[in-house]
Amino acid sequence: MIRVRGHEGERIAVLGLGRSGLSAAKALRAGGALPLCWDDGASGRAAAEAEGLDLLDPTAPGALEGVAAMIVSPGIPHLYPAPHPAVLAALKSGVPLDNDIGLFFRSWAEEGWESFDLPPKVIAVTGSNGKSTTSALIAHILREAGRDVQLAGNIGVGVLDCAPAVNGSIAVLELSSYQTDLARALTPDIAVFINLSPDHLDRHGGMGGYFAAKRRLFAEGGPDRAVVGVDEAEGLYLAGQLAEGPGDDRVIRISAAGKLDGPGWTVHARKGFLSERRKSRQVSSADLRELPGLPGAHNHQNVCAAWAAVRSLGLSPSVIKGALATFTGLPHRSQPVGEAGGIRFVNDSKATNVDAASRALQAFDKVRWICGGLMKEGGLDLLHPHLDRVAKAYVIGREAEAFALALGPGVTSEVCTTMAQAVARAAEEAEPGETVLLAPAAASFDQYDNFEKRGEDFASEVARALAG
């Protein structure tokens, strides 16, 4: 655990007692603060009491008197669509807001830092799609290279549950827009922006607010190195803002959509081949076509981001290539879960938005597509250019009929509603060479607690179908 610094002897409100909130409360206490905890759910409050933590309802009259700050968990809105009542009480009382990410960056450098031969580093990864895979891949490459690595944030452990920094250690953090939006300190050594597509728009008041939340990772502290995906206008704009000129190699531009050239430092992937270029010359390359844990162009974008991040730490191409070959991928992200009779079954339950689902579809030639759930803002129009790969869609979820209609007349679809029926029908109709792909393009909460449960149900039904 990292002891939070800068709040010694202060009363600190902690709102939301899930993984990050409870971790923050304990780390505050370890650093000498007095955390005062609250959660709207009785189970969260009970968990805090079981840890010996004090409870305080921030909305009670006078509750925030003498409180120095409020630490807000990522799932709690602080501005859009409306501030949580406890957040609003803090704002009206002039109590500053922060989160566990801000506490981490203020506390990561403990005593003895100046005595290290090799200063510890923080690599922070954000973007709309591929954050988890990119973060896990960076950590995997570094471990294969013999480095001391911790993976935290939206993946692995909570950031304050990391062990304190030691000589040469590296923390790889996956950070969502919910986390970057509120953190009062954001000072990674290397910051990675993979891509941007519409998501969480209600929470950020639209695309501008969503991009602004991501941009804070680069603007607040100024990383030593910025890895920026430039396949969307926002990435191009961000790279242009950060660079002092075309040859500024503090900004590494990455792309999976086309060749990058020029005097700066770039990494791009085309037709399954990665090319790293500096000063308009190729300095290294890699064949990505047969990597079992990283299929498709969307994963090649993740590889470009990871390659750039670890190259900026001085790792050699040969070490990186060896590590890429042993990376097995993550559950629920282009995860193979079965194969029989020339038919593959792939779990991409993490494809909870349209952009992620379109990237998943592009990774395979002919697809029996299991999709549906709670549709997000913006509809399904962005999927239409990639639906020629779909032999048939099998639609699940409470909104299955509306989802099937939104796919348009060009797609043969069947309303299945349940995962069991969708897998059974897809397995029955699939032909050799086809892929049965779960890539829902929607949230899971109409039928499941989270996307992991949805992916596990898919894998279970695939196992049942193959056994039968």
CSV table of C-alpha atoms in Angstrom, one decimal:
chain,number,residue,atom,x,y,z
A,1,MET,CA,0.0,0.0,0.0
A,2,ILE,CA,1.1,3.6,-0.7
A,3,ARG,CA,0.7,5.9,2.2
A,4,VAL,CA,-1.0,9.1,1.1
A,5,ARG,CA,1.1,12.2,1.8
A,6,GLY,CA,0.0,15.8,2.3
A,7,HIS,CA,-3.0,15.2,4.4
A,8,GLU,CA,-1.4,14.3,7.7
A,9,GLY,CA,-3.8,15.2,10.6
A,10,GLU,CA,-6.6,16.3,8.3
A,11,ARG,CA,-10.2,15.2,8.1
A,12,ILE,CA,-10.8,13.8,4.6
A,13,ALA,CA,-14.2,12.8,3.3
A,14,VAL,CA,-14.2,9.6,1.2
A,15,LEU,CA,-17.3,9.2,-1.0
A,16,GLY,CA,-18.0,5.8,-2.6
A,17,LEU,CA,-16.6,2.6,-0.9
A,18,GLY,CA,-15.9,0.3,-3.8
A,19,ARG,CA,-12.4,-1.0,-4.6
A,20,SER,CA,-10.8,2.4,-5.1
A,21,GLY,CA,-12.7,4.2,-2.4
A,22,LEU,CA,-12.0,1.7,0.4
A,23,SER,CA,-8.3,1.5,-0.8
A,24,ALA,CA,-8.1,5.3,-0.7
A,25,ALA,CA,-9.5,5.5,2.9
A,26,LYS,CA,-7.0,2.9,4.2
A,27,ALA,CA,-4.1,4.7,2.4
A,28,LEU,CA,-5.2,8.0,3.9
A,29,ARG,CA,-5.3,6.5,7.3
A,30,ALA,CA,-1.8,4.9,6.8
A,31,GLY,CA,-0.5,8.4,5.9
A,32,GLY,CA,-1.8,10.0,9.1
A,33,ALA,CA,-5.1,11.5,7.8
A,34,LEU,CA,-8.6,10.9,9.4
A,35,PRO,CA,-10.8,9.4,6.6
A,36,LEU,CA,-14.5,9.9,7.1
A,37,CYS,CA,-16.3,7.5,4.8
A,38,TRP,CA,-19.7,7.3,3.1
A,39,ASP,CA,-21.4,5.2,0.5
A,40,ASP,CA,-25.1,5.2,-0.6
A,41,GLY,CA,-25.2,1.4,-0.2
A,42,ALA,CA,-25.4,-0.3,3.2
A,43,SER,CA,-22.9,-2.9,2.1
A,44,GLY,CA,-20.2,-0.3,1.3
A,45,ARG,CA,-20.7,1.3,4.7
A,46,ALA,CA,-20.5,-2.1,6.4
A,47,ALA,CA,-17.2,-2.8,4.6
A,48,ALA,CA,-15.7,0.4,5.9
A,49,GLU,CA,-16.9,-0.3,9.4
A,50,ALA,CA,-15.3,-3.8,9.2
A,51,GLU,CA,-12.0,-2.0,8.4
A,52,GLY,CA,-12.4,0.2,11.5
A,53,LEU,CA,-13.1,3.3,9.5
A,54,ASP,CA,-15.4,6.1,10.6
A,55,LEU,CA,-18.6,6.9,8.7
A,56,LEU,CA,-19.9,10.4,7.9
A,57,ASP,CA,-22.8,11.4,5.7
A,58,PRO,CA,-21.5,14.5,3.8
A,59,THR,CA,-25.0,15.7,3.2
A,60,ALA,CA,-25.9,16.0,6.9
A,61,PRO,CA,-26.0,19.6,8.2
A,62,GLY,CA,-22.5,20.8,9.3
A,63,ALA,CA,-20.9,17.5,8.3
A,64,LEU,CA,-18.2,19.1,6.1
A,65,GLU,CA,-17.1,21.6,8.7
A,66,GLY,CA,-13.3,21.1,9.2
A,67,VAL,CA,-13.1,18.7,6.2
A,68,ALA,CA,-10.0,19.5,4.1
A,69,ALA,CA,-10.9,17.5,0.9
A,70,MET,CA,-13.3,15.0,-0.5
A,71,ILE,CA,-12.0,11.9,-2.4
A,72,VAL,CA,-14.6,10.8,-4.9
A,73,SER,CA,-14.8,7.3,-6.4
A,74,PRO,CA,-14.8,7.2,-10.3
A,75,GLY,CA,-18.4,6.0,-10.6
A,76,ILE,CA,-19.9,9.0,-8.8
A,77,PRO,CA,-20.8,12.0,-11.1
A,78,HIS,CA,-19.3,15.3,-10.0
A,79,LEU,CA,-20.7,17.5,-12.8
A,80,TYR,CA,-22.7,15.8,-15.5
A,81,PRO,CA,-25.4,14.7,-15.8
A,82,ALA,CA,-25.8,16.2,-12.3
A,83,PRO,CA,-23.5,16.3,-9.3
A,84,HIS,CA,-24.1,13.7,-6.6
A,85,PRO,CA,-25.7,15.4,-3.6
A,86,ALA,CA,-22.6,14.8,-1.4
A,87,VAL,CA,-20.4,16.3,-4.2
A,88,LEU,CA,-22.7,19.3,-4.4
A,89,ALA,CA,-22.5,19.7,-0.7
A,90,ALA,CA,-18.7,19.7,-0.9
A,91,LEU,CA,-18.7,22.2,-3.8
A,92,LYS,CA,-21.0,24.6,-1.9
A,93,SER,CA,-18.8,24.3,1.2
A,94,GLY,CA,-15.7,25.0,-0.8
A,95,VAL,CA,-14.2,21.6,-0.1
A,96,PRO,CA,-11.8,20.6,-2.8
A,97,LEU,CA,-12.5,17.4,-4.8
A,98,ASP,CA,-9.9,14.7,-5.7
A,99,ASN,CA,-9.7,11.0,-6.3
A,100,ASP,CA,-7.4,8.1,-5.7
A,101,ILE,CA,-5.4,8.9,-8.9
A,102,GLY,CA,-4.6,12.4,-7.6
A,103,LEU,CA,-3.5,10.9,-4.3
A,104,PHE,CA,-1.3,8.4,-6.0
A,105,PHE,CA,0.6,10.9,-8.0
A,106,ARG,CA,1.1,13.1,-4.9
A,107,SER,CA,2.4,10.1,-2.9
A,108,TRP,CA,4.2,7.8,-5.2
A,109,ALA,CA,7.6,9.4,-4.5
A,110,GLU,CA,8.4,8.4,-0.9
A,111,GLU,CA,11.4,9.0,1.3
A,112,GLY,CA,14.7,7.7,-0.2
A,113,TRP,CA,13.7,8.4,-3.8
A,114,GLU,CA,16.8,10.5,-4.3
A,115,SER,CA,19.0,7.5,-3.4
A,116,PHE,CA,17.8,5.3,-6.2
A,117,ASP,CA,20.3,4.5,-9.0
A,118,LEU,CA,17.4,4.2,-11.5
A,119,PRO,CA,14.4,6.5,-10.8
A,120,PRO,CA,11.0,4.7,-10.8
A,121,LYS,CA,8.7,5.5,-13.7
A,122,VAL,CA,4.9,5.8,-14.2
A,123,ILE,CA,3.4,5.0,-17.6
A,124,ALA,CA,-0.3,6.1,-17.8
A,125,VAL,CA,-2.5,4.8,-20.6
A,126,THR,CA,-5.9,6.3,-21.7
A,127,GLY,CA,-8.2,6.2,-24.7
A,128,SER,CA,-11.6,4.9,-25.6
A,129,ASN,CA,-10.7,1.4,-26.7
A,130,GLY,CA,-7.7,-0.9,-26.1
A,131,LYS,CA,-6.6,0.7,-22.8
A,132,SER,CA,-6.6,-2.6,-20.9
A,133,THR,CA,-4.8,-4.6,-23.6
A,134,THR,CA,-2.2,-1.9,-24.1
A,135,SER,CA,-1.6,-1.5,-20.4
A,136,ALA,CA,-1.3,-5.3,-19.9
A,137,LEU,CA,1.0,-5.6,-23.0
A,138,ILE,CA,3.3,-2.9,-21.7
A,139,ALA,CA,3.5,-4.6,-18.3
A,140,HIS,CA,4.1,-8.0,-20.0
A,141,ILE,CA,6.9,-6.6,-22.2
A,142,LEU,CA,8.6,-5.0,-19.2
A,143,ARG,CA,8.4,-8.1,-17.1
A,144,GLU,CA,9.8,-10.2,-19.9
A,145,ALA,CA,12.7,-7.7,-20.0
A,146,GLY,CA,13.3,-8.3,-16.3
A,147,ARG,CA,11.9,-5.0,-15.0
A,148,ASP,CA,10.0,-4.6,-11.7
A,149,VAL,CA,6.5,-3.8,-12.8
A,150,GLN,CA,3.1,-3.2,-11.2
A,151,LEU,CA,-0.2,-3.0,-13.2
A,152,ALA,CA,-2.9,-0.9,-11.6
A,153,GLY,CA,-5.8,1.5,-12.1
A,154,ASN,CA,-8.7,0.2,-14.2
A,155,ILE,CA,-6.8,-3.1,-14.4
A,156,GLY,CA,-4.9,-5.1,-11.8
A,157,VAL,CA,-4.9,-3.5,-8.4
A,158,GLY,CA,-6.2,-0.1,-7.3
A,159,VAL,CA,-3.5,2.5,-7.6
A,160,LEU,CA,-3.0,3.0,-3.9
A,161,ASP,CA,-2.7,-0.8,-3.4
A,162,CYS,CA,0.5,-0.7,-5.3
A,163,ALA,CA,3.7,-1.4,-3.4
A,164,PRO,CA,5.8,1.7,-2.8
A,165,ALA,CA,8.4,2.5,-5.5
A,166,VAL,CA,11.8,0.9,-5.4
A,167,ASN,CA,14.9,1.3,-7.4
A,168,GLY,CA,14.0,1.1,-11.1
A,169,SER,CA,10.4,0.0,-10.6
A,170,ILE,CA,7.6,0.9,-13.0
A,171,ALA,CA,3.9,1.4,-12.4
A,172,VAL,CA,1.7,1.0,-15.5
A,173,LEU,CA,-1.7,2.6,-15.0
A,174,GLU,CA,-4.8,2.2,-17.1
A,175,LEU,CA,-6.8,5.4,-16.6
A,176,SER,CA,-10.4,6.0,-17.7
A,177,SER,CA,-11.9,9.4,-18.4
A,178,TYR,CA,-13.7,9.2,-15.0
A,179,GLN,CA,-10.3,9.0,-13.3
A,180,THR,CA,-8.4,11.6,-15.3
A,181,ASP,CA,-11.3,14.1,-15.1
A,182,LEU,CA,-11.1,14.7,-11.4
A,183,ALA,CA,-7.5,14.0,-10.3
A,184,ARG,CA,-5.8,17.1,-9.0
A,185,ALA,CA,-2.3,15.7,-9.8
A,186,LEU,CA,-1.5,13.9,-13.1
A,187,THR,CA,2.3,13.6,-13.6
A,188,PRO,CA,3.2,10.4,-15.4
A,189,ASP,CA,6.6,10.0,-17.0
A,190,ILE,CA,5.1,8.5,-20.1
A,191,ALA,CA,1.5,9.2,-21.1
A,192,VAL,CA,-0.3,7.2,-23.8
A,193,PHE,CA,-3.4,8.3,-25.7
A,194,ILE,CA,-4.6,5.4,-28.0
A,195,ASN,CA,-7.8,6.6,-29.7
A,196,LEU,CA,-11.1,8.4,-29.1
A,197,SER,CA,-14.6,7.5,-30.0
A,198,PRO,CA,-18.0,8.4,-28.5
A,199,ASP,CA,-18.5,6.9,-25.0
A,200,HIS,CA,-19.6,8.1,-21.6
A,201,LEU,CA,-21.0,11.2,-23.2
A,202,ASP,CA,-23.7,11.8,-20.6
A,203,ARG,CA,-21.0,11.8,-17.9
A,204,HIS,CA,-18.9,14.4,-19.7
A,205,GLY,CA,-21.5,16.6,-21.3
A,206,GLY,CA,-20.6,15.5,-24.9
A,207,MET,CA,-17.6,14.7,-27.0
A,208,GLY,CA,-15.8,18.0,-26.1
A,209,GLY,CA,-16.0,17.2,-22.4
A,210,TYR,CA,-14.9,13.6,-22.9
A,211,PHE,CA,-11.8,14.6,-24.9
A,212,ALA,CA,-11.0,17.3,-22.3
A,213,ALA,CA,-11.0,14.7,-19.6
A,214,LYS,CA,-8.5,12.5,-21.6
A,215,ARG,CA,-6.4,15.6,-22.5
A,216,ARG,CA,-5.9,16.4,-18.8
A,217,LEU,CA,-3.4,13.5,-18.6
A,218,PHE,CA,-1.1,15.4,-20.9
A,219,ALA,CA,-1.9,19.0,-19.9
A,220,GLU,CA,-1.8,18.9,-16.1
A,221,GLY,CA,1.7,17.7,-15.5
A,222,GLY,CA,3.5,17.5,-18.8
A,223,PRO,CA,4.9,14.0,-19.3
A,224,ASP,CA,8.5,13.5,-20.4
A,225,ARG,CA,7.2,11.5,-23.3
A,226,ALA,CA,3.8,11.5,-25.0
A,227,VAL,CA,2.6,8.6,-27.1
A,228,VAL,CA,-0.4,9.8,-29.2
A,229,GLY,CA,-2.7,7.9,-31.6
A,230,VAL,CA,-3.4,10.2,-34.6
A,231,ASP,CA,-6.1,8.2,-36.4
A,232,GLU,CA,-8.7,10.6,-35.2
A,233,ALA,CA,-8.8,14.4,-35.3
A,234,GLU,CA,-8.6,14.7,-31.6
A,235,GLY,CA,-5.3,12.8,-31.5
A,236,LEU,CA,-3.9,14.9,-34.3
A,237,TYR,CA,-4.8,18.0,-32.4
A,238,LEU,CA,-3.3,16.7,-29.1
A,239,ALA,CA,0.0,15.8,-30.8
A,240,GLY,CA,0.1,19.2,-32.4
A,241,GLN,CA,-0.5,20.9,-29.1
A,242,LEU,CA,2.3,19.0,-27.3
A,243,ALA,CA,5.0,19.1,-30.0
A,244,GLU,CA,7.3,22.1,-30.3
A,245,GLY,CA,7.9,21.3,-34.0
A,246,PRO,CA,7.8,18.5,-36.6
A,247,GLY,CA,11.0,16.9,-35.3
A,248,ASP,CA,10.1,17.0,-31.5
A,249,ASP,CA,10.6,13.4,-30.5
A,250,ARG,CA,9.1,13.9,-27.1
A,251,VAL,CA,5.8,13.2,-28.9
A,252,ILE,CA,5.6,9.8,-30.6
A,253,ARG,CA,2.8,9.6,-33.1
A,254,ILE,CA,1.2,6.1,-33.6
A,255,SER,CA,-1.3,4.9,-36.2
A,256,ALA,CA,-2.9,1.7,-37.4
A,257,ALA,CA,-4.7,3.4,-40.3
A,258,GLY,CA,-1.8,4.5,-42.5
A,259,LYS,CA,1.9,5.2,-42.9
A,260,LEU,CA,3.4,7.9,-40.8
A,261,ASP,CA,6.5,9.8,-42.0
A,262,GLY,CA,8.3,13.0,-41.3
A,263,PRO,CA,11.3,14.1,-39.2
A,264,GLY,CA,9.7,13.1,-35.8
A,265,TRP,CA,9.4,9.7,-34.0
A,266,THR,CA,6.5,7.6,-35.3
A,267,VAL,CA,5.2,4.0,-35.0
A,268,HIS,CA,2.6,2.7,-37.4
A,269,ALA,CA,1.1,-0.6,-38.6
A,270,ARG,CA,0.0,-1.4,-42.1
A,271,LYS,CA,-1.2,-4.8,-43.4
A,272,GLY,CA,0.1,-6.5,-40.3
A,273,PHE,CA,3.6,-5.0,-40.3
A,274,LEU,CA,4.8,-2.5,-37.7
A,275,SER,CA,7.4,0.2,-38.7
A,276,GLU,CA,9.2,2.5,-36.3
A,277,ARG,CA,10.6,5.6,-37.9
A,278,ARG,CA,12.8,8.4,-36.7
A,279,LYS,CA,14.0,11.4,-38.8
A,280,SER,CA,12.2,9.9,-41.9
A,281,ARG,CA,14.1,6.6,-41.6
A,282,GLN,CA,12.9,3.2,-40.5
A,283,VAL,CA,14.8,2.1,-37.4
A,284,SER,CA,13.0,-1.1,-36.6
A,285,SER,CA,10.0,-3.3,-37.8
A,286,ALA,CA,8.0,-6.3,-36.7
A,287,ASP,CA,5.6,-8.8,-38.3
A,288,LEU,CA,2.3,-8.7,-36.3
A,289,ARG,CA,0.3,-11.1,-38.4
A,290,GLU,CA,0.7,-14.3,-36.5
A,291,LEU,CA,0.6,-13.0,-32.9
A,292,PRO,CA,-2.0,-15.3,-31.3
A,293,GLY,CA,-3.0,-12.9,-28.5
A,294,LEU,CA,-3.3,-9.8,-30.6
A,295,PRO,CA,-5.5,-10.4,-33.7
A,296,GLY,CA,-6.8,-7.6,-35.9
A,297,ALA,CA,-5.9,-4.1,-36.8
A,298,HIS,CA,-7.3,-2.7,-33.5
A,299,ASN,CA,-4.8,-4.9,-31.6
A,300,HIS,CA,-2.1,-3.7,-33.9
A,301,GLN,CA,-2.9,-0.2,-32.8
A,302,ASN,CA,-2.4,-1.4,-29.2
A,303,VAL,CA,0.9,-2.9,-30.2
A,304,CYS,CA,2.1,0.4,-31.7
A,305,ALA,CA,1.2,2.2,-28.5
A,306,ALA,CA,3.0,-0.4,-26.3
A,307,TRP,CA,6.0,-0.5,-28.6
A,308,ALA,CA,6.4,3.3,-28.5
A,309,ALA,CA,6.1,3.4,-24.7
A,310,VAL,CA,8.7,0.7,-24.0
A,311,ARG,CA,11.1,1.9,-26.7
A,312,SER,CA,11.1,5.3,-25.0
A,313,LEU,CA,12.4,3.4,-21.9
A,314,GLY,CA,15.3,2.0,-24.0
A,315,LEU,CA,14.1,-1.6,-24.6
A,316,SER,CA,15.5,-3.2,-27.8
A,317,PRO,CA,13.3,-4.3,-30.7
A,318,SER,CA,14.4,-7.9,-30.2
A,319,VAL,CA,13.3,-8.0,-26.6
A,320,ILE,CA,9.9,-6.5,-27.5
A,321,LYS,CA,9.3,-9.0,-30.3
A,322,GLY,CA,10.1,-11.9,-28.0
A,323,ALA,CA,7.6,-10.6,-25.5
A,324,LEU,CA,4.9,-10.0,-28.2
A,325,ALA,CA,5.0,-13.6,-29.2
A,326,THR,CA,4.3,-14.8,-25.6
A,327,PHE,CA,1.4,-12.4,-24.8
A,328,THR,CA,-1.8,-14.4,-24.5
A,329,GLY,CA,-4.2,-11.5,-24.5
A,330,LEU,CA,-6.9,-10.6,-21.9
A,331,PRO,CA,-10.2,-12.2,-21.0
A,332,HIS,CA,-13.2,-10.7,-22.9
A,333,ARG,CA,-11.0,-8.9,-25.4
A,334,SER,CA,-10.7,-10.9,-28.7
A,335,GLN,CA,-10.3,-14.0,-26.5
A,336,PRO,CA,-10.6,-17.4,-28.2
A,337,VAL,CA,-12.8,-19.6,-26.2
A,338,GLY,CA,-13.3,-22.6,-28.5
A,339,GLU,CA,-12.8,-24.1,-31.9
A,340,ALA,CA,-14.4,-27.1,-33.7
A,341,GLY,CA,-14.9,-28.1,-37.3
A,342,GLY,CA,-13.1,-25.0,-38.6
A,343,ILE,CA,-15.3,-22.7,-36.6
A,344,ARG,CA,-13.8,-20.3,-34.1
A,345,PHE,CA,-15.6,-18.8,-31.1
A,346,VAL,CA,-14.2,-15.5,-29.9
A,347,ASN,CA,-15.3,-13.5,-26.8
A,348,ASP,CA,-15.0,-9.7,-27.1
A,349,SER,CA,-17.6,-8.8,-24.4
A,350,LYS,CA,-15.5,-5.7,-23.6
A,351,ALA,CA,-16.7,-4.3,-26.9
A,352,THR,CA,-19.3,-2.2,-25.1
A,353,ASN,CA,-19.5,0.6,-27.7
A,354,VAL,CA,-19.9,0.9,-31.4
A,355,ASP,CA,-16.3,1.7,-32.2
A,356,ALA,CA,-14.9,-1.2,-30.2
A,357,ALA,CA,-17.4,-3.6,-31.9
A,358,SER,CA,-16.5,-2.3,-35.4
A,359,ARG,CA,-12.8,-2.9,-34.6
A,360,ALA,CA,-13.6,-6.4,-33.5
A,361,LEU,CA,-15.6,-7.2,-36.7
A,362,GLN,CA,-12.7,-6.0,-38.8
A,363,ALA,CA,-10.4,-8.6,-37.3
A,364,PHE,CA,-12.3,-11.5,-38.9
A,365,ASP,CA,-13.4,-12.2,-42.5
A,366,LYS,CA,-16.8,-13.9,-42.0
A,367,VAL,CA,-18.7,-13.5,-38.7
A,368,ARG,CA,-21.7,-15.0,-36.9
A,369,TRP,CA,-22.2,-12.0,-34.7
A,370,ILE,CA,-23.7,-12.1,-31.2
A,371,CYS,CA,-24.6,-8.5,-30.3
A,372,GLY,CA,-27.0,-6.4,-28.3
A,373,GLY,CA,-27.7,-5.0,-24.8
A,374,LEU,CA,-28.2,-1.5,-23.6
A,375,MET,CA,-27.6,0.8,-26.6
A,376,LYS,CA,-25.5,3.9,-26.1
A,377,GLU,CA,-26.0,7.4,-27.5
A,378,GLY,CA,-25.3,7.8,-31.2
A,379,GLY,CA,-26.9,4.7,-32.5
A,380,LEU,CA,-25.3,2.0,-34.6
A,381,ASP,CA,-24.5,4.0,-37.8
A,382,LEU,CA,-20.7,3.7,-37.4
A,383,LEU,CA,-21.0,-0.1,-37.6
A,384,HIS,CA,-22.6,-0.1,-41.0
A,385,PRO,CA,-19.4,0.1,-43.1
A,386,HIS,CA,-18.2,-3.1,-41.5
A,387,LEU,CA,-21.4,-5.2,-41.6
A,388,ASP,CA,-20.5,-6.8,-44.9
A,389,ARG,CA,-18.4,-9.2,-42.9
A,390,VAL,CA,-21.5,-10.4,-40.9
A,391,ALA,CA,-23.1,-13.6,-42.2
A,392,LYS,CA,-25.9,-13.2,-39.6
A,393,ALA,CA,-26.5,-11.3,-36.4
A,394,TYR,CA,-27.9,-13.0,-33.3
A,395,VAL,CA,-29.3,-10.2,-31.1
A,396,ILE,CA,-29.6,-10.5,-27.3
A,397,GLY,CA,-30.8,-8.2,-24.5
A,398,ARG,CA,-34.1,-6.6,-23.4
A,399,GLU,CA,-33.8,-4.2,-26.4
A,400,ALA,CA,-33.1,-7.0,-28.9
A,401,GLU,CA,-35.8,-6.1,-31.4
A,402,ALA,CA,-34.9,-2.4,-31.5
A,403,PHE,CA,-31.2,-3.3,-31.8
A,404,ALA,CA,-32.0,-5.6,-34.7
A,405,LEU,CA,-34.0,-2.9,-36.5
A,406,ALA,CA,-31.1,-0.4,-36.0
A,407,LEU,CA,-28.8,-2.7,-37.9
A,408,GLY,CA,-30.7,-2.0,-41.0
A,409,PRO,CA,-32.2,-4.2,-43.8
A,410,GLY,CA,-28.8,-5.2,-45.2
A,411,VAL,CA,-28.1,-7.5,-42.2
A,412,THR,CA,-29.8,-10.8,-41.7
A,413,SER,CA,-30.6,-10.9,-38.0
A,414,GLU,CA,-32.4,-13.1,-35.5
A,415,VAL,CA,-33.8,-11.9,-32.2
A,416,CYS,CA,-32.6,-14.4,-29.6
A,417,THR,CA,-32.8,-12.3,-26.4
A,418,THR,CA,-30.7,-14.8,-24.3
A,419,MET,CA,-27.1,-15.8,-24.7
A,420,ALA,CA,-28.0,-19.5,-24.5
A,421,GLN,CA,-30.2,-19.2,-27.6
A,422,ALA,CA,-27.8,-16.9,-29.5
A,423,VAL,CA,-24.9,-19.3,-29.0
A,424,ALA,CA,-26.9,-22.3,-29.8
A,425,ARG,CA,-28.3,-20.8,-33.1
A,426,ALA,CA,-24.9,-19.4,-34.2
A,427,ALA,CA,-23.1,-22.7,-33.5
A,428,GLU,CA,-25.8,-24.6,-35.4
A,429,GLU,CA,-25.7,-22.4,-38.5
A,430,ALA,CA,-21.9,-21.5,-38.6
A,431,GLU,CA,-19.8,-23.0,-41.4
A,432,PRO,CA,-16.1,-23.9,-41.6
A,433,GLY,CA,-14.0,-20.8,-41.8
A,434,GLU,CA,-16.5,-18.6,-40.0
A,435,THR,CA,-16.1,-17.0,-36.5
A,436,VAL,CA,-18.8,-16.8,-33.9
A,437,LEU,CA,-18.0,-13.5,-32.3
A,438,LEU,CA,-19.5,-11.9,-29.2
A,439,ALA,CA,-18.9,-8.1,-29.7
A,440,PRO,CA,-22.1,-6.6,-28.2
A,441,ALA,CA,-21.7,-2.9,-29.2
A,442,ALA,CA,-23.7,-2.2,-26.1
A,443,ALA,CA,-23.6,-2.2,-22.3
A,444,SER,CA,-24.4,-5.3,-20.4
A,445,PHE,CA,-26.4,-4.0,-17.5
A,446,ASP,CA,-29.8,-5.1,-18.8
A,447,GLN,CA,-28.9,-8.7,-18.3
A,448,TYR,CA,-25.6,-8.9,-16.4
A,449,ASP,CA,-23.7,-7.1,-13.6
A,450,ASN,CA,-20.8,-6.3,-15.9
A,451,PHE,CA,-19.2,-7.2,-19.2
A,452,GLU,CA,-17.1,-9.9,-17.5
A,453,LYS,CA,-20.2,-11.8,-16.5
A,454,ARG,CA,-21.6,-11.5,-20.0
A,455,GLY,CA,-18.3,-12.9,-21.4
A,456,GLU,CA,-18.2,-15.7,-18.9
A,457,ASP,CA,-21.8,-16.7,-19.9
A,458,PHE,CA,-20.8,-16.7,-23.6
A,459,ALA,CA,-17.8,-19.0,-22.8
A,460,SER,CA,-20.0,-21.3,-20.8
A,461,GLU,CA,-22.6,-21.6,-23.5
A,462,VAL,CA,-19.9,-22.2,-26.1
A,463,ALA,CA,-18.5,-25.0,-24.0
A,464,ARG,CA,-22.0,-26.5,-23.7
A,465,ALA,CA,-22.5,-26.2,-27.5
A,466,LEU,CA,-19.2,-27.9,-28.3
A,467,ALA,CA,-19.7,-30.6,-25.8
A,468,GLY,CA,-23.2,-31.4,-27.2
